Amino acid sequence: MPRQPDPGSPGAGAKAAGTTPISDQWPGNPGGELPTHYPGGIGASPMWTVQCARCHQIATYHPTQWRCICGGPWEPPRPLPFDHRAIRPHRPGIWRYMGLWPFQRDPITMGEGWTPLIPLSAIDPRLWAKLDYVMPTGSYKDRGTVTGLNALREMGVDQVMDDSSGNAGASLAAYAARASLQATLFVPAHASPGKKAQMHAMGARLIEVPGPRAQATAALLQALETGGIYASHVYNPFVLLGLATAAWEIWEQLGRAPDAVITPLGHGMLFLGLFLGFEALQAAGYIDRLPRLYGVQAAACAPLAQAFTAGLEAPAPVEEGETIAEGVRIGAPPRGREILQAARLTGGAILTVQESEIQAAQDRLARQGLFVEPTGALAMAVWSQVLRETDRVMVLMLTGSGLKSLR
Ligand SMILES: Cc1ncc(COP(=O)(O)O)c(C=O)c1O
Ligand SMILES: [Zn+2]
C-alpha cells in the first residue's frame, strides 16, 4: 500500500547534534527547523558525496573536478532520500524540501518552484500542464540552478563559468548576481537576443561564440585551462537535486503520481531530474511504479531519439540541425547513456517532432493562455501520440516563457 502525502506533519524538525543552525530569520520559518537528514556539515554530508554515473566511483565533490577522471558525469547518490515528514509547506518554492538536503547556510533564493499544475481539460480531461516557465528568470532552469549554485557557494566558490543556449545562462546570471558572484557565460552568437539581453542586464560577462552550440562549450573548456570554476548546468550534480523537485511537486499537487510525464529533451537534465525524483518516491514507498517518462527532441537535432529507436546504449553525436527549439539543439548530450536507461526503465520513449508541429503546439498553448517559447512547447507537440500508449493522466512540462524568444 503506497503511503499518501501528508505534507507538513511533524517529525523532521528535531535538532540533530552537530548541525549548524539554518537562520531563524528564514522567511516563513518561525520554528527555525533544521535540515536533519544530513547532520555534520560539508564533507560529512553524504550528499556532497557524488558518484560517477559511468564507472560508479564514489568521491567527495570538488568544484574543480567537474567530471570524473573517466570522463563520466557525477550524480548525487541514488536513490535520493525522500520522507514526506521533512516537507515544510510554509517555505517558498522548492525549499519546502530543504529538510531533505545538506545545505548548511541560508540559501540564495528567489522563491523558485512550486509552479502551477493546471488541467488542460479544454483539450483533454487527462491532460495537465506544469507551468515551469513561471519562474524568476522565465524558465525551468531556476529549479536546478539554485541548488547547483548554492552547493558551490557552500564550497566557497566566488566566481562561475557556464556555456548555454540562453536559458541556463540567464538563470545562472540571475542567481550569481543575487549571490554577488561573478558569472562568465559562453553563448552561441545565434542565441535569442532576449536571452542575451537578460544575461547582460544582470551583470554577467557574456562571450558570444560563432557557430553551433557545441562551439560555446569548446570555447569554455579552452578558457577553463587558465582557471575558473565550471558551474555547468549539465555536469554539476547538485543541479539534479533541485530538478528532482519537479517530480515531488507534481506528486503532491496531483495527490498521486501521473501515468506519464512529457518533457523537452536537450541535455536531458529536467528529464533526469524527474527520473531521480520519482525514483526517490518509489524507493521510499510512496508510489508503486514510475511514471512513463517521454522526452521530445526536434527532428533536426535528435541524437537521443535516434539512439532510443535503434536500441543503442549511448547516443552517437549528430550535427546540430536548424530548429526553432533552440534549447534542445544539443548534438552530443554528455548524460545520454543515463537518459536512455531512464526512458527504457520507465516504459517511456524518446520522440521527435517536425518544425511545423513545434509551431502548431506553441500556437495551441497560446490559445489556452499559455505563452511559451518553441522549446517549451515540445511536450504539447506529442501528447496525442503518447496518449495512445498510456490512455491515462499525463503531465506536460512547459519549460520556457514565450517572452524569451521574441525577435
Ligand atoms: C525552455 C527550455 N526547455 C527545455 C530545455 C531542455 O532542457 P534539458 O537540456 O535539461 O533537456 C531547455 C534547455 O535549454 C530550455 O531552454
Ligand atoms: Zn567515472
Short mmCIF file of C-alpha atoms and ligand atoms in Angstrom, two decimals:
data_model
loop_
_atom_site.label_atom_id
_atom_site.label_comp_id
_atom_site.label_asym_id
_atom_site.label_seq_id
_atom_site.Cartn_x
_atom_site.Cartn_y
_atom_site.Cartn_z
CA MET A 1 0.00 0.00 0.00
CA PRO A 2 1.72 3.25 -1.07
CA ARG A 3 1.93 5.92 1.57
CA GLN A 4 -0.03 9.06 0.89
CA PRO A 5 1.45 12.53 1.06
CA ASP A 6 0.98 14.17 4.41
CA PRO A 7 2.72 17.48 3.88
CA GLY A 8 3.65 19.36 6.95
CA SER A 9 3.24 16.66 9.50
CA PRO A 10 5.72 16.87 12.34
CA GLY A 11 8.72 14.64 12.60
CA ALA A 12 11.69 16.22 10.86
CA GLY A 13 12.09 19.34 12.97
CA ALA A 14 14.22 17.98 15.76
CA LYS A 15 17.71 19.38 16.05
CA ALA A 16 20.39 16.85 15.31
CA ALA A 17 23.66 17.01 17.17
CA GLY A 18 26.46 18.78 15.33
CA THR A 19 24.39 20.74 12.80
CA THR A 20 24.90 24.42 12.14
CA PRO A 21 21.52 26.10 12.55
CA ILE A 22 19.83 27.47 9.49
CA SER A 23 18.93 31.00 10.45
CA ASP A 24 15.69 31.57 12.31
CA GLN A 25 15.18 34.56 10.03
CA TRP A 26 14.50 32.28 7.11
CA PRO A 27 11.26 33.64 5.61
CA GLY A 28 8.25 31.75 6.82
CA ASN A 29 10.33 29.63 9.14
CA PRO A 30 9.13 30.72 12.56
CA GLY A 31 10.13 27.46 14.17
CA GLY A 32 13.67 27.67 12.82
CA GLU A 33 13.67 24.00 11.88
CA LEU A 34 16.90 22.45 10.79
CA PRO A 35 17.60 20.12 7.95
CA THR A 36 18.15 16.98 9.93
CA HIS A 37 18.79 14.35 7.33
CA TYR A 38 22.45 15.19 6.81
CA PRO A 39 23.95 16.45 10.05
CA GLY A 40 27.65 17.04 10.33
CA GLY A 41 28.42 19.70 7.75
CA ILE A 42 30.14 19.74 4.39
CA GLY A 43 32.23 16.66 3.74
CA ALA A 44 30.38 14.71 6.41
CA SER A 45 27.21 15.15 4.42
CA PRO A 46 26.53 12.18 2.16
CA MET A 47 25.05 14.45 -0.47
CA TRP A 48 28.24 16.36 -1.19
CA THR A 49 29.43 12.90 -1.91
CA VAL A 50 28.92 12.08 -5.56
CA GLN A 51 29.07 9.01 -7.71
CA CYS A 52 30.22 8.69 -11.30
CA ALA A 53 27.31 7.67 -13.49
CA ARG A 54 29.70 5.64 -15.70
CA CYS A 55 32.39 3.93 -13.60
CA HIS A 56 30.46 4.30 -10.31
CA GLN A 57 33.46 5.71 -8.47
CA ILE A 58 32.39 7.49 -5.28
CA ALA A 59 34.07 10.79 -4.47
CA THR A 60 33.72 13.93 -2.40
CA TYR A 61 32.80 16.63 -4.89
CA HIS A 62 35.38 19.29 -5.53
CA PRO A 63 34.37 22.26 -7.72
CA THR A 64 37.43 21.96 -9.94
CA GLN A 65 36.75 18.29 -10.68
CA TRP A 66 33.57 18.90 -12.63
CA ARG A 67 33.57 15.38 -14.03
CA CYS A 68 35.04 12.01 -13.12
CA ILE A 69 38.52 11.08 -14.24
CA CYS A 70 36.88 8.54 -16.61
CA GLY A 71 35.04 11.43 -18.27
CA GLY A 72 31.67 10.41 -16.85
CA PRO A 73 29.29 12.87 -15.21
CA TRP A 74 28.82 12.94 -11.44
CA GLU A 75 25.40 12.34 -9.97
CA PRO A 76 24.08 12.52 -6.42
CA PRO A 77 23.96 9.21 -4.55
CA ARG A 78 20.81 7.32 -5.54
CA PRO A 79 18.07 6.94 -4.71
CA LEU A 80 17.68 10.46 -3.37
CA PRO A 81 16.22 10.36 0.12
CA PHE A 82 12.56 11.30 0.46
CA ASP A 83 10.35 11.50 3.51
CA HIS A 84 7.09 13.46 3.50
CA ARG A 85 7.65 14.42 7.15
CA ALA A 86 10.53 16.63 6.04
CA ILE A 87 8.24 18.80 3.87
CA ARG A 88 7.79 22.35 5.16
CA PRO A 89 4.90 23.88 3.18
CA HIS A 90 5.46 27.38 4.60
CA ARG A 91 8.85 27.61 2.94
CA PRO A 92 8.78 29.22 -0.51
CA GLY A 93 9.04 27.15 -3.67
CA ILE A 94 11.36 24.15 -3.77
CA TRP A 95 12.64 24.99 -0.30
CA ARG A 96 9.69 23.10 1.15
CA TYR A 97 12.01 20.12 0.54
CA MET A 98 15.03 21.69 2.17
CA GLY A 99 14.92 19.24 5.07
CA LEU A 100 15.97 16.56 2.59
CA TRP A 101 19.14 18.38 1.56
CA PRO A 102 22.51 19.02 3.13
CA PHE A 103 22.60 22.83 2.90
CA GLN A 104 24.12 24.34 5.99
CA ARG A 105 23.66 28.03 5.15
CA ASP A 106 20.55 30.02 4.31
CA PRO A 107 20.37 29.53 0.56
CA ILE A 108 20.29 32.24 -2.05
CA THR A 109 16.76 32.02 -3.42
CA MET A 110 14.15 33.95 -5.37
CA GLY A 111 11.25 31.74 -4.38
CA GLU A 112 11.66 29.46 -7.41
CA GLY A 113 9.46 26.38 -7.75
CA TRP A 114 6.06 25.18 -6.57
CA THR A 115 4.89 26.19 -10.04
CA PRO A 116 1.22 25.79 -11.02
CA LEU A 117 -0.05 22.44 -12.21
CA ILE A 118 -3.21 23.13 -14.16
CA PRO A 119 -5.68 20.93 -16.03
CA LEU A 120 -5.89 21.30 -19.80
CA SER A 121 -9.43 19.93 -19.77
CA ALA A 122 -10.47 22.03 -22.75
CA ILE A 123 -8.07 19.87 -24.77
CA ASP A 124 -8.40 16.56 -22.93
CA PRO A 125 -9.57 15.63 -19.42
CA ARG A 126 -6.48 13.52 -18.82
CA LEU A 127 -4.05 16.29 -19.65
CA TRP A 128 -2.24 18.55 -17.16
CA ALA A 129 0.34 21.28 -17.67
CA LYS A 130 3.14 22.05 -15.24
CA LEU A 131 3.93 25.71 -15.75
CA ASP A 132 7.64 25.54 -15.13
CA TYR A 133 8.17 28.74 -17.07
CA VAL A 134 6.59 30.54 -14.12
CA MET A 135 9.97 31.03 -12.54
CA PRO A 136 12.09 34.05 -11.54
CA THR A 137 14.01 34.06 -14.85
CA GLY A 138 11.25 32.61 -17.03
CA SER A 139 12.44 29.03 -17.46
CA TYR A 140 12.55 25.75 -15.57
CA LYS A 141 16.33 26.17 -15.26
CA ASP A 142 15.97 28.11 -11.98
CA ARG A 143 14.84 24.93 -10.25
CA GLY A 144 18.29 23.39 -10.73
CA THR A 145 20.48 26.49 -10.92
CA VAL A 146 19.52 27.42 -7.41
CA THR A 147 20.59 24.14 -5.79
CA GLY A 148 23.65 23.84 -8.04
CA LEU A 149 24.86 27.33 -7.22
CA ASN A 150 24.07 27.15 -3.51
CA ALA A 151 26.09 23.94 -3.28
CA LEU A 152 29.08 25.61 -4.95
CA ARG A 153 28.65 28.63 -2.71
CA GLU A 154 28.86 26.41 0.35
CA MET A 155 32.12 25.08 -1.04
CA GLY A 156 33.50 28.62 -1.15
CA VAL A 157 33.23 29.29 -4.89
CA ASP A 158 33.21 33.02 -5.69
CA GLN A 159 33.07 33.10 -9.50
CA VAL A 160 31.41 30.81 -12.02
CA MET A 161 31.50 29.93 -15.72
CA ASP A 162 28.98 28.13 -17.89
CA ASP A 163 28.06 27.59 -21.53
CA SER A 164 24.42 27.86 -22.53
CA SER A 165 21.95 28.24 -25.36
CA GLY A 166 20.43 31.05 -23.30
CA ASN A 167 18.07 29.99 -20.54
CA ALA A 168 20.61 28.28 -18.29
CA GLY A 169 22.91 31.28 -18.73
CA ALA A 170 20.13 33.73 -17.89
CA SER A 171 19.31 31.69 -14.82
CA LEU A 172 22.92 31.48 -13.65
CA ALA A 173 23.41 35.20 -14.30
CA ALA A 174 20.46 35.97 -12.04
CA TYR A 175 21.46 33.74 -9.15
CA ALA A 176 25.10 34.76 -9.41
CA ALA A 177 24.00 38.40 -9.20
CA ARG A 178 21.90 37.62 -6.16
CA ALA A 179 24.85 35.81 -4.54
CA SER A 180 27.32 38.56 -5.56
CA LEU A 181 29.36 36.12 -7.63
CA GLN A 182 30.90 36.99 -11.00
CA ALA A 183 29.43 34.91 -13.84
CA THR A 184 31.12 34.40 -17.22
CA LEU A 185 28.83 32.88 -19.85
CA PHE A 186 29.74 31.40 -23.22
CA VAL A 187 26.73 31.53 -25.53
CA PRO A 188 26.20 30.78 -29.22
CA ALA A 189 26.10 34.03 -31.15
CA HIS A 190 22.78 32.84 -32.65
CA ALA A 191 21.06 32.65 -29.19
CA SER A 192 17.84 34.63 -28.79
CA PRO A 193 18.58 38.34 -28.35
CA GLY A 194 16.17 38.46 -25.39
CA LYS A 195 18.12 35.79 -23.52
CA LYS A 196 21.42 37.55 -24.19
CA ALA A 197 19.96 40.86 -23.04
CA GLN A 198 18.74 39.16 -19.87
CA MET A 199 22.23 37.83 -19.05
CA HIS A 200 23.89 41.11 -19.83
CA ALA A 201 21.44 43.14 -17.74
CA MET A 202 22.21 41.04 -14.69
CA GLY A 203 25.89 41.78 -14.88
CA ALA A 204 27.23 38.56 -16.41
CA ARG A 205 30.30 38.67 -18.63
CA LEU A 206 28.99 37.45 -21.97
CA ILE A 207 31.18 35.74 -24.54
CA GLU A 208 29.39 35.16 -27.82
CA VAL A 209 30.77 32.23 -29.79
CA PRO A 210 30.05 31.87 -33.51
CA GLY A 211 28.97 28.51 -34.92
CA PRO A 212 26.97 25.65 -33.44
CA ARG A 213 26.06 25.36 -29.75
CA ALA A 214 28.93 22.90 -29.21
CA GLN A 215 31.44 25.65 -30.05
CA ALA A 216 30.35 27.56 -26.96
CA THR A 217 31.24 24.52 -24.83
CA ALA A 218 34.56 24.13 -26.63
CA ALA A 219 35.42 27.80 -26.01
CA LEU A 220 34.58 27.48 -22.33
CA LEU A 221 36.71 24.37 -21.91
CA GLN A 222 39.63 26.15 -23.51
CA ALA A 223 39.19 29.14 -21.19
CA LEU A 224 38.97 26.80 -18.22
CA GLU A 225 42.54 25.69 -18.84
CA THR A 226 43.72 29.02 -17.43
CA GLY A 227 41.49 28.75 -14.34
CA GLY A 228 37.91 29.26 -13.25
CA ILE A 229 35.06 27.16 -11.93
CA TYR A 230 32.81 25.36 -14.38
CA ALA A 231 29.35 25.74 -12.82
CA SER A 232 27.92 23.60 -15.57
CA HIS A 233 24.16 23.21 -15.64
CA VAL A 234 24.84 19.79 -17.20
CA TYR A 235 27.75 18.41 -15.20
CA ASN A 236 27.10 19.94 -11.75
CA PRO A 237 25.38 17.04 -9.94
CA PHE A 238 23.66 19.32 -7.44
CA VAL A 239 21.57 20.83 -10.22
CA LEU A 240 19.79 17.47 -10.25
CA LEU A 241 18.77 17.87 -6.60
CA GLY A 242 16.64 20.88 -7.48
CA LEU A 243 15.30 19.40 -10.70
CA ALA A 244 14.05 16.32 -8.83
CA THR A 245 11.60 18.60 -7.04
CA ALA A 246 9.56 18.86 -10.25
CA ALA A 247 8.54 15.23 -9.66
CA TRP A 248 7.81 15.79 -5.97
CA GLU A 249 5.67 18.84 -6.70
CA ILE A 250 3.66 17.01 -9.35
CA TRP A 251 3.07 14.13 -6.93
CA GLU A 252 1.94 16.47 -4.16
CA GLN A 253 -0.19 18.66 -6.42
CA LEU A 254 -1.96 15.75 -8.14
CA GLY A 255 -2.20 13.75 -4.92
CA ARG A 256 -0.67 10.83 -6.83
CA ALA A 257 1.94 10.15 -9.48
CA PRO A 258 0.76 10.68 -13.06
CA ASP A 259 0.91 7.85 -15.57
CA ALA A 260 3.21 9.77 -17.88
CA VAL A 261 5.27 12.96 -17.92
CA ILE A 262 6.43 14.54 -21.18
CA THR A 263 9.36 16.92 -21.30
CA PRO A 264 11.56 18.64 -23.88
CA LEU A 265 14.91 16.86 -24.17
CA GLY A 266 18.21 18.56 -24.91
CA HIS A 267 20.89 17.76 -22.36
CA GLY A 268 18.13 15.89 -20.54
CA MET A 269 18.66 17.46 -17.14
CA LEU A 270 14.97 18.02 -16.50
CA PHE A 271 14.26 14.50 -17.75
CA LEU A 272 16.87 13.04 -15.37
CA GLY A 273 15.70 15.25 -12.51
CA LEU A 274 12.16 13.94 -12.96
CA PHE A 275 13.50 10.41 -13.06
CA LEU A 276 15.51 10.86 -9.85
CA GLY A 277 12.52 12.46 -8.15
CA PHE A 278 10.10 9.68 -9.00
CA GLU A 279 12.75 7.06 -8.25
CA ALA A 280 13.08 8.60 -4.76
CA LEU A 281 9.31 8.44 -4.23
CA GLN A 282 9.27 4.83 -5.30
CA ALA A 283 12.26 3.84 -3.16
CA ALA A 284 10.63 5.44 -0.11
CA GLY A 285 7.41 3.53 -0.75
CA TYR A 286 5.19 6.47 -1.73
CA ILE A 287 4.45 5.25 -5.26
CA ASP A 288 4.44 1.71 -6.52
CA ARG A 289 5.62 2.36 -10.06
CA LEU A 290 7.45 5.02 -12.00
CA PRO A 291 5.51 7.21 -14.43
CA ARG A 292 6.48 6.65 -18.04
CA LEU A 293 8.90 9.42 -18.97
CA TYR A 294 8.79 10.76 -22.52
CA GLY A 295 11.44 13.09 -23.91
CA VAL A 296 10.87 15.19 -27.03
CA GLN A 297 13.57 16.30 -29.45
CA ALA A 298 13.41 18.41 -32.57
CA ALA A 299 13.79 16.12 -35.60
CA ALA A 300 16.55 18.45 -36.81
CA CYS A 301 18.76 17.51 -33.85
CA ALA A 302 17.74 14.22 -32.27
CA PRO A 303 20.71 12.11 -31.12
CA LEU A 304 18.78 10.59 -28.21
CA ALA A 305 15.66 9.75 -30.21
CA GLN A 306 17.82 8.08 -32.85
CA ALA A 307 19.68 6.01 -30.25
CA PHE A 308 16.44 5.09 -28.50
CA THR A 309 14.85 3.86 -31.69
CA ALA A 310 17.97 1.97 -32.72
CA GLY A 311 18.18 0.28 -29.33
CA LEU A 312 21.65 1.75 -28.62
CA GLU A 313 23.07 2.17 -25.14
CA ALA A 314 24.61 5.55 -25.88
CA PRO A 315 23.86 8.27 -28.44
CA ALA A 316 26.16 8.90 -31.39
CA PRO A 317 26.91 12.63 -31.84
CA VAL A 318 24.92 14.32 -34.60
CA GLU A 319 25.21 17.60 -36.49
CA GLU A 320 23.11 20.33 -34.92
CA GLY A 321 20.42 20.99 -37.50
CA GLU A 322 18.44 24.24 -37.55
CA THR A 323 15.43 24.33 -35.23
CA ILE A 324 13.23 26.94 -33.60
CA ALA A 325 13.52 24.85 -30.41
CA GLU A 326 16.94 26.32 -29.62
CA GLY A 327 17.04 24.89 -26.07
CA VAL A 328 17.23 21.30 -27.34
CA ARG A 329 19.78 21.87 -30.08
CA ILE A 330 22.29 19.56 -28.44
CA GLY A 331 24.20 17.20 -30.73
CA ALA A 332 26.18 15.25 -28.12
CA PRO A 333 24.48 15.16 -24.70
CA PRO A 334 27.03 14.08 -22.03
CA ARG A 335 24.41 12.26 -19.95
CA GLY A 336 22.92 10.45 -22.95
CA ARG A 337 23.55 6.96 -21.66
CA GLU A 338 21.71 7.65 -18.41
CA ILE A 339 18.79 9.31 -20.22
CA LEU A 340 18.31 6.30 -22.48
CA GLN A 341 18.41 3.97 -19.50
CA ALA A 342 15.83 6.04 -17.62
CA ALA A 343 13.47 6.26 -20.59
CA ARG A 344 13.58 2.48 -21.04
CA LEU A 345 13.26 1.69 -17.34
CA THR A 346 10.08 3.74 -17.02
CA GLY A 347 8.49 2.29 -20.16
CA GLY A 348 8.60 5.71 -21.79
CA ALA A 349 10.21 6.78 -25.07
CA ILE A 350 12.14 9.50 -26.86
CA LEU A 351 10.22 11.08 -29.68
CA THR A 352 10.87 13.64 -32.39
CA VAL A 353 8.78 16.43 -33.86
CA GLN A 354 9.00 18.47 -37.03
CA GLU A 355 9.33 22.27 -37.02
CA SER A 356 5.74 22.78 -38.17
CA GLU A 357 4.50 20.63 -35.27
CA ILE A 358 6.50 22.69 -32.77
CA GLN A 359 5.00 25.88 -34.16
CA ALA A 360 1.48 24.42 -34.04
CA ALA A 361 1.96 23.31 -30.44
CA GLN A 362 3.19 26.76 -29.44
CA ASP A 363 0.12 28.32 -31.07
CA ARG A 364 -2.23 25.82 -29.45
CA LEU A 365 -0.87 26.52 -25.98
CA ALA A 366 -1.08 30.25 -26.59
CA ARG A 367 -4.79 29.83 -27.37
CA GLN A 368 -5.10 28.31 -23.91
CA GLY A 369 -3.45 31.40 -22.41
CA LEU A 370 -0.09 29.67 -22.07
CA PHE A 371 2.58 31.66 -23.88
CA VAL A 372 5.71 29.55 -24.10
CA GLU A 373 8.79 29.63 -26.30
CA PRO A 374 9.10 26.97 -29.04
CA THR A 375 11.31 24.69 -26.88
CA GLY A 376 8.76 24.97 -24.10
CA ALA A 377 6.01 23.70 -26.41
CA LEU A 378 7.66 20.38 -27.35
CA ALA A 379 5.64 18.28 -24.90
CA MET A 380 2.43 19.66 -26.33
CA ALA A 381 3.52 18.59 -29.80
CA VAL A 382 3.43 14.86 -28.93
CA TRP A 383 0.73 14.48 -26.30
CA SER A 384 -1.82 12.78 -28.55
CA GLN A 385 0.80 10.27 -29.69
CA VAL A 386 1.66 9.45 -26.06
CA LEU A 387 -1.98 9.26 -25.06
CA ARG A 388 -2.43 6.33 -27.40
CA GLU A 389 0.19 4.48 -25.36
CA THR A 390 -0.88 5.36 -21.81
CA ASP A 391 -4.51 6.46 -22.01
CA ARG A 392 -4.19 7.90 -18.51
CA VAL A 393 -3.21 11.05 -16.60
CA MET A 394 -0.28 12.80 -18.22
CA VAL A 395 1.65 15.94 -17.37
CA LEU A 396 3.25 18.22 -19.96
CA MET A 397 6.29 20.15 -18.77
CA LEU A 398 6.08 23.71 -20.15
CA THR A 399 9.60 24.94 -19.63
CA GLY A 400 10.27 28.39 -21.09
CA SER A 401 8.36 31.64 -21.37
CA GLY A 402 7.27 32.92 -24.79
CA LEU A 403 8.70 36.31 -23.85
CA LYS A 404 12.17 34.79 -24.12
CA SER A 405 12.17 34.15 -27.83
CA LEU A 406 10.57 37.32 -29.22
CA ARG A 407 12.65 38.53 -32.13
C1 LIG B 1 12.90 26.28 -22.42
C2 LIG B 1 13.73 25.06 -22.37
N1 LIG B 1 13.11 23.88 -22.28
C3 LIG B 1 13.79 22.72 -22.25
C4 LIG B 1 15.17 22.71 -22.34
C5 LIG B 1 15.89 21.40 -22.38
O1 LIG B 1 16.32 21.06 -21.13
P1 LIG B 1 17.42 19.94 -20.93
O2 LIG B 1 18.67 20.44 -21.57
O3 LIG B 1 17.50 19.81 -19.47
O4 LIG B 1 16.92 18.70 -21.60
C6 LIG B 1 15.87 23.91 -22.42
C7 LIG B 1 17.34 23.91 -22.46
O5 LIG B 1 17.97 24.90 -22.65
C8 LIG B 1 15.13 25.11 -22.43
O6 LIG B 1 15.75 26.29 -22.54
ZN ZN B 2 33.92 7.61 -13.71
#
